[in-house]
mmCIF file with all atom_site columns, C-alpha atoms in Angstrom:
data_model
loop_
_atom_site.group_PDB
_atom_site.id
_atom_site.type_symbol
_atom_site.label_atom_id
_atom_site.label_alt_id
_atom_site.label_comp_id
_atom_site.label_asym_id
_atom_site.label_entity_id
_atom_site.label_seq_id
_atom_site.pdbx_PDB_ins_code
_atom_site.Cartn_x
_atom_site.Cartn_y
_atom_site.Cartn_z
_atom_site.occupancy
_atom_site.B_iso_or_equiv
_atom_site.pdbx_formal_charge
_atom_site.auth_seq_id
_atom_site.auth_comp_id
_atom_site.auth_asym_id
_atom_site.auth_atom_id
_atom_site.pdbx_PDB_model_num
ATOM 1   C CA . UNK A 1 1   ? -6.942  0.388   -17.590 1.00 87.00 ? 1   UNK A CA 1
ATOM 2   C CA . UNK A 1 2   ? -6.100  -0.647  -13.996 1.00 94.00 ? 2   UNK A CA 1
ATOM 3   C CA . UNK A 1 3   ? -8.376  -1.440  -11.566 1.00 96.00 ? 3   UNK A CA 1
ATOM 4   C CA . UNK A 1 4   ? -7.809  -2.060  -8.061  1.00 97.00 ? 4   UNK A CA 1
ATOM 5   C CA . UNK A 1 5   ? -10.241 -3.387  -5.215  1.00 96.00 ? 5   UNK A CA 1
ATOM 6   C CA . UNK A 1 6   ? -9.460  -2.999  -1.402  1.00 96.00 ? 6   UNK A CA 1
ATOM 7   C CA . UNK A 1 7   ? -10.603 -4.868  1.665   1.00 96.00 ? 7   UNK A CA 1
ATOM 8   C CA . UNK A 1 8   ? -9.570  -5.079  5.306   1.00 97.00 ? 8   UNK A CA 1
ATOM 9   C CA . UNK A 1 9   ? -9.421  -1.670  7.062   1.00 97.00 ? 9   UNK A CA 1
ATOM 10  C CA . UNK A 1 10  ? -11.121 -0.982  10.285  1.00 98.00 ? 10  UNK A CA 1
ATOM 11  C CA . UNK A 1 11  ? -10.747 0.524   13.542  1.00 98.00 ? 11  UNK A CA 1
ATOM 12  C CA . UNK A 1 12  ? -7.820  -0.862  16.504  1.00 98.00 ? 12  UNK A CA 1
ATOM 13  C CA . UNK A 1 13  ? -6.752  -0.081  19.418  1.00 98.00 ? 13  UNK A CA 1
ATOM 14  C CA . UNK A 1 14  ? -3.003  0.886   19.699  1.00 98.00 ? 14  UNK A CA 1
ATOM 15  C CA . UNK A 1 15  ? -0.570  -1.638  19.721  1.00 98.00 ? 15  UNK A CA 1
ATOM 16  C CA . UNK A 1 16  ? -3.223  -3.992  17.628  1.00 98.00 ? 16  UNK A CA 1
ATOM 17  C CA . UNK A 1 17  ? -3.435  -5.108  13.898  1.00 98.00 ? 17  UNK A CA 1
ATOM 18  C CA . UNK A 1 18  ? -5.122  -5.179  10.547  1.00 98.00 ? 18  UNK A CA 1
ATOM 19  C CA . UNK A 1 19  ? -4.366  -7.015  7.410   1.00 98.00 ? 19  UNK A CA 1
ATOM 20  C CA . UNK A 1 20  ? -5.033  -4.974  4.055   1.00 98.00 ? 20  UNK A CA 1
ATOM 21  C CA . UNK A 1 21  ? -5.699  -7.076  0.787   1.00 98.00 ? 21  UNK A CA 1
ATOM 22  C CA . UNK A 1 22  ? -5.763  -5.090  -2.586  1.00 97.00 ? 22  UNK A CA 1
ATOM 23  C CA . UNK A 1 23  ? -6.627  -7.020  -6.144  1.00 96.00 ? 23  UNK A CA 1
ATOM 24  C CA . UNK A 1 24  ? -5.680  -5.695  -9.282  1.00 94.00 ? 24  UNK A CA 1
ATOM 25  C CA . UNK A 1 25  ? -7.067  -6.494  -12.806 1.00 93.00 ? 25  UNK A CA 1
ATOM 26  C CA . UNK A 1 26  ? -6.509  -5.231  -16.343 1.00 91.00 ? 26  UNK A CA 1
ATOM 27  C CA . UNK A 1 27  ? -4.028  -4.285  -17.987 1.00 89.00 ? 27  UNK A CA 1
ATOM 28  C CA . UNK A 1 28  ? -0.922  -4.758  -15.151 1.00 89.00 ? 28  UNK A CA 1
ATOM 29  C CA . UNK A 1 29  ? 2.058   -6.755  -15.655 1.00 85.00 ? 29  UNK A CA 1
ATOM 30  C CA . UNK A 1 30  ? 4.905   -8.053  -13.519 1.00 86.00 ? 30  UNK A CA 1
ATOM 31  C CA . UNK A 1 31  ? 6.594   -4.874  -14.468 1.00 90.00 ? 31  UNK A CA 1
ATOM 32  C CA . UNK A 1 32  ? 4.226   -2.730  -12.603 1.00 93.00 ? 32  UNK A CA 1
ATOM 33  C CA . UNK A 1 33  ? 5.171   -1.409  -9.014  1.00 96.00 ? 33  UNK A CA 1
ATOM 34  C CA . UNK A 1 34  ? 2.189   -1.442  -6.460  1.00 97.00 ? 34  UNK A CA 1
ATOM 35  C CA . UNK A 1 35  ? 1.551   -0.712  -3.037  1.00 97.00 ? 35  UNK A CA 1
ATOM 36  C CA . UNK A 1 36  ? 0.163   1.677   -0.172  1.00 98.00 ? 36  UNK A CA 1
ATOM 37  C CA . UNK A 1 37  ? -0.180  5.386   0.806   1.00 98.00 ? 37  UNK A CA 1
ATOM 38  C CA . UNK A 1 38  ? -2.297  7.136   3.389   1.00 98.00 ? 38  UNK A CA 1
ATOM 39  C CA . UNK A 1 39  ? -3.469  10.133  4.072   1.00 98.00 ? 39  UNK A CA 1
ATOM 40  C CA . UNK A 1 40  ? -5.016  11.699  7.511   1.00 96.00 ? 40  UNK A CA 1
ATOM 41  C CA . UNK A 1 41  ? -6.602  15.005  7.985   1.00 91.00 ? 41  UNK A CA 1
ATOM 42  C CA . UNK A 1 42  ? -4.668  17.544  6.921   1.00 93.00 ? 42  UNK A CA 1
ATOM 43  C CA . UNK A 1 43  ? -1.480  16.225  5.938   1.00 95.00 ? 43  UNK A CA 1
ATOM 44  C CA . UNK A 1 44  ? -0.098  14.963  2.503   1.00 96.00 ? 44  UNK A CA 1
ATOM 45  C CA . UNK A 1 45  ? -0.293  11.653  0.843   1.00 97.00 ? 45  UNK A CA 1
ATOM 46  C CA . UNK A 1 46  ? 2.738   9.688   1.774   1.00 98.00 ? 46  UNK A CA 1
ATOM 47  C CA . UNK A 1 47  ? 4.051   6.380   0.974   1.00 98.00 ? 47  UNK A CA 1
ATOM 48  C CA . UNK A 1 48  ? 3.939   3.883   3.186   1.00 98.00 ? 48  UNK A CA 1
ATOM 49  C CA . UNK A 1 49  ? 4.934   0.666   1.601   1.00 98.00 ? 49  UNK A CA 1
ATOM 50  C CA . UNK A 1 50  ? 5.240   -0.250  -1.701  1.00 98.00 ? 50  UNK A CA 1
ATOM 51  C CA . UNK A 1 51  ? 6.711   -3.803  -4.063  1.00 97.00 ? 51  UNK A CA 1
ATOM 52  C CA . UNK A 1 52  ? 8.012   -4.405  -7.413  1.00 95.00 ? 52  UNK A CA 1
ATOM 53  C CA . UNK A 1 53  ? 5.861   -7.326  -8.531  1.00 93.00 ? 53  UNK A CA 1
ATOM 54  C CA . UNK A 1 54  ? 8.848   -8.606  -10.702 1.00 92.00 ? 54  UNK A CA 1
ATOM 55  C CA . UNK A 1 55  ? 11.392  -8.980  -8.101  1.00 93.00 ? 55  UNK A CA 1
ATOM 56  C CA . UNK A 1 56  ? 9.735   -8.760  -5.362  1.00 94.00 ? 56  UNK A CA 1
ATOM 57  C CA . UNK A 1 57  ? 11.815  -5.856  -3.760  1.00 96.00 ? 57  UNK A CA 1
ATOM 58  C CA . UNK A 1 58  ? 10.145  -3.850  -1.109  1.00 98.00 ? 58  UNK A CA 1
ATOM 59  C CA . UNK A 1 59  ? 10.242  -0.301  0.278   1.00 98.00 ? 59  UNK A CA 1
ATOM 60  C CA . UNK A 1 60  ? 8.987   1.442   3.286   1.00 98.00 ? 60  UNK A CA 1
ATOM 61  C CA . UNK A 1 61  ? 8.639   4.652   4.909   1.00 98.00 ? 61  UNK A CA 1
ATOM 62  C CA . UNK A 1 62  ? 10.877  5.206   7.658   1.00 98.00 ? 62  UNK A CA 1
ATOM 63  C CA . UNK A 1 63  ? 7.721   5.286   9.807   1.00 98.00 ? 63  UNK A CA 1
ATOM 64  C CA . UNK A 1 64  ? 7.087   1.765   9.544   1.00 98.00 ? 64  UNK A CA 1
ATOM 65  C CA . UNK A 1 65  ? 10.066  0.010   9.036   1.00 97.00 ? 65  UNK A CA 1
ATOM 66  C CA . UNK A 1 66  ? 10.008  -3.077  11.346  1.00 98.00 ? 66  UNK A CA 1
ATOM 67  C CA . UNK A 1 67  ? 6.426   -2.717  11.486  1.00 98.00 ? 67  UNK A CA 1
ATOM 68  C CA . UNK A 1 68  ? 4.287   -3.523  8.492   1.00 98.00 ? 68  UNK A CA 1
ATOM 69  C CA . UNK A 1 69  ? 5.286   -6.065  5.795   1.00 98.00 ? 69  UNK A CA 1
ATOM 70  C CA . UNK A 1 70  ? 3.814   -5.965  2.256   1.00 98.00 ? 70  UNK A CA 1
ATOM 71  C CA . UNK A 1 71  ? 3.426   -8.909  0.171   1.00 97.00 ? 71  UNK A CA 1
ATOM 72  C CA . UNK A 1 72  ? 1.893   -10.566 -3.004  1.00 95.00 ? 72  UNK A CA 1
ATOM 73  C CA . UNK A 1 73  ? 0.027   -13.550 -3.783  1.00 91.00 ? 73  UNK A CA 1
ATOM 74  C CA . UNK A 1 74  ? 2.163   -16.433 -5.714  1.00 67.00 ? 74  UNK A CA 1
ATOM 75  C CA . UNK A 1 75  ? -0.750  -16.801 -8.197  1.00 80.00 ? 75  UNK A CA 1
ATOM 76  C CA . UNK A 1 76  ? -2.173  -13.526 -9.162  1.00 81.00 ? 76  UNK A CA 1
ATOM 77  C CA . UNK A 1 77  ? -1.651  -9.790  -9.003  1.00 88.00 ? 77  UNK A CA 1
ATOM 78  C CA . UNK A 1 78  ? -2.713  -9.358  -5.102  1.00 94.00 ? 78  UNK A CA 1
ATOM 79  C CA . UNK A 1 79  ? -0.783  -7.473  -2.866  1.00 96.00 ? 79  UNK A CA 1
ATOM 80  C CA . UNK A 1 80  ? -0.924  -7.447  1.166   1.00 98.00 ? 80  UNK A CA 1
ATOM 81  C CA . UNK A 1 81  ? -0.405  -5.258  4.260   1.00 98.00 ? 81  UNK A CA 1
ATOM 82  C CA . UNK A 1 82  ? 0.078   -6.650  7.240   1.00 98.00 ? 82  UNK A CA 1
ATOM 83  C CA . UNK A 1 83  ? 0.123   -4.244  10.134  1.00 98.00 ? 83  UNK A CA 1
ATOM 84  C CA . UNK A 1 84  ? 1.349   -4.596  13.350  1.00 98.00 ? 84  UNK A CA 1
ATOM 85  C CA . UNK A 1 85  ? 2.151   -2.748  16.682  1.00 98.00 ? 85  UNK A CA 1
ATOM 86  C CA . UNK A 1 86  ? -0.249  0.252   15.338  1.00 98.00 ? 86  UNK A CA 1
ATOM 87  C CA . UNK A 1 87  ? 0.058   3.820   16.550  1.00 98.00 ? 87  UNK A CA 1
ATOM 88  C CA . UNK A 1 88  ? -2.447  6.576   16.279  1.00 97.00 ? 88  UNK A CA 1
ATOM 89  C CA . UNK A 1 89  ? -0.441  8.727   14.155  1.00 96.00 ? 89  UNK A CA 1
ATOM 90  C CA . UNK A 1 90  ? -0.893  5.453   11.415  1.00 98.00 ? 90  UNK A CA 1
ATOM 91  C CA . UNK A 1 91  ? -4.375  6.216   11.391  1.00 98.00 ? 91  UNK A CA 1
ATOM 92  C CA . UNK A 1 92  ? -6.231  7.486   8.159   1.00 98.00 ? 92  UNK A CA 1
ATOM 93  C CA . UNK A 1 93  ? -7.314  6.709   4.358   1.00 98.00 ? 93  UNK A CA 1
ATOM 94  C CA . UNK A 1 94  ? -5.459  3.974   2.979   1.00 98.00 ? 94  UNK A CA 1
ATOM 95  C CA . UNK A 1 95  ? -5.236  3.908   -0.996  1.00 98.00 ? 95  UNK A CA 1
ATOM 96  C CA . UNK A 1 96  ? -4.357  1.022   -2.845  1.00 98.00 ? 96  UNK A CA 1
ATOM 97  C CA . UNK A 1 97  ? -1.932  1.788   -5.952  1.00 98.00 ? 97  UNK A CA 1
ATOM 98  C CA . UNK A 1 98  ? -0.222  0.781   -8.994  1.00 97.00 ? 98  UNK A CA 1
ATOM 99  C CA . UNK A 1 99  ? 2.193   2.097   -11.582 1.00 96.00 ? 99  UNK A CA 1
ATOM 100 C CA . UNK A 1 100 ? 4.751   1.467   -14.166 1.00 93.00 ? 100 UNK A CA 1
ATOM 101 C CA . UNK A 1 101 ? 7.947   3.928   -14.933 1.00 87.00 ? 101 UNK A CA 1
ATOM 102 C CA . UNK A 1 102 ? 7.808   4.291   -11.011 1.00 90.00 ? 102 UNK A CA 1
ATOM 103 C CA . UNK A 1 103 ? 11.349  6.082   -10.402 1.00 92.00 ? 103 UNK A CA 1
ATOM 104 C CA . UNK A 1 104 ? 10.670  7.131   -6.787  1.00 96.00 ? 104 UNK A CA 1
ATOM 105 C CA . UNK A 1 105 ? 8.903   3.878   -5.165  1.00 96.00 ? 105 UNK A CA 1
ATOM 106 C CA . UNK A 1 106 ? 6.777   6.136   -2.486  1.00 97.00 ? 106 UNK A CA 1
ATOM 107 C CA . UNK A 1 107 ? 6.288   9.236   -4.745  1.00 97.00 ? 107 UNK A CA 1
ATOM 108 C CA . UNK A 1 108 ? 2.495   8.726   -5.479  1.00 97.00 ? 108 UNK A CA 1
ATOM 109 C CA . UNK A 1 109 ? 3.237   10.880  -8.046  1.00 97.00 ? 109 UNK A CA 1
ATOM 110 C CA . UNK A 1 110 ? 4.291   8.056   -10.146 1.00 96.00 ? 110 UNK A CA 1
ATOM 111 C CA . UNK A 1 111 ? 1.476   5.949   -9.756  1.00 97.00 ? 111 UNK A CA 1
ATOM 112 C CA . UNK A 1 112 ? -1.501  5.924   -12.342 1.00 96.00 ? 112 UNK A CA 1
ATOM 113 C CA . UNK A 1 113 ? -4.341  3.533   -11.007 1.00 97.00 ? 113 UNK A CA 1
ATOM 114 C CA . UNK A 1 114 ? -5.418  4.052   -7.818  1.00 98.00 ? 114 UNK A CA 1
ATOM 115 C CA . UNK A 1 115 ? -8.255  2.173   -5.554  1.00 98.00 ? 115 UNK A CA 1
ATOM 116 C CA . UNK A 1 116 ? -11.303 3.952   -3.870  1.00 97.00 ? 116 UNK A CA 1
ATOM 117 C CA . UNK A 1 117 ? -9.023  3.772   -0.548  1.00 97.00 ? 117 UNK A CA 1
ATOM 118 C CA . UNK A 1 118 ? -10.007 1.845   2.955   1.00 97.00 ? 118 UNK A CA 1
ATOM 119 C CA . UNK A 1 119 ? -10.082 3.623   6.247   1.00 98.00 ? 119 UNK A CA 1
ATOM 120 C CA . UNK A 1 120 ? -7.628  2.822   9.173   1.00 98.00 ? 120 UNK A CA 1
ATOM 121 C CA . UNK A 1 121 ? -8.926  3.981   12.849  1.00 98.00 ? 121 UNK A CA 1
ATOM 122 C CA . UNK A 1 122 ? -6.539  3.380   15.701  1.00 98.00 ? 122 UNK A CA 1
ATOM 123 C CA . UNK A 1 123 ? -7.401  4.888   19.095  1.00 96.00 ? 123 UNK A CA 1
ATOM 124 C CA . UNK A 1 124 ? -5.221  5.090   22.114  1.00 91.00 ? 124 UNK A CA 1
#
């Protein structure tokens, strides 16, 4: 058992930022893959950003590439989203995640623990 705790979302104005912190505990190794997705009203989950704790590697949706920057702490299972230069259309539920046997890195459909999410408003 995973679990995975969420801070940091709120409401911008475009063009602003937020900083997303997610902890994990339990069972989760360096092997595990974890990261973001989002979801607004009435569209599918997508992935947004996403790192394998191991390495280190990181992957991002097209959408944000240049943008927002994930991260981990150097001292425990904690990953990061820093977002910058926020649009509207990056508004929505933001959902904390973690998996293992991840062979798509933003498929949520590989990803097993997931946190209660954290809302991101951004008005125009």
């Amino acid at each position: 058992q995973v679990q995975l705790v969420e801070s940091g979302g709120g409401s911008v104005q475009a063009g602003g930022s937020l900083r997303l912190s997610c902890a994990a505990s339990g069972s989760i190794d360096r092997t595990y893959f974890m990261g973001w997705f989002r979801q607004a009203p009435g569209k599918e989950r997508e992935g947004v950003a996403t790192i394998y704790i191991s390495s280190g590697s990181t992957y991002y949706v097209d959408s944000v590439e240049g943008r927002f920057t994930i991260s981990q702490d150097n001292t425990k299972i904690t990953v990061y989203l820093q977002m910058n230069s926020l649009k509207p259309e990056d508004a929505g539920m933001y959902y904390c995640a973690a998996g293992s046997w991840v062979a798509a890195p933003l498929n949520p459909s590989y990803f097993a623990y997931w946190g209660q999410g954290t809302q991101v408003t951004v008005s125009s």
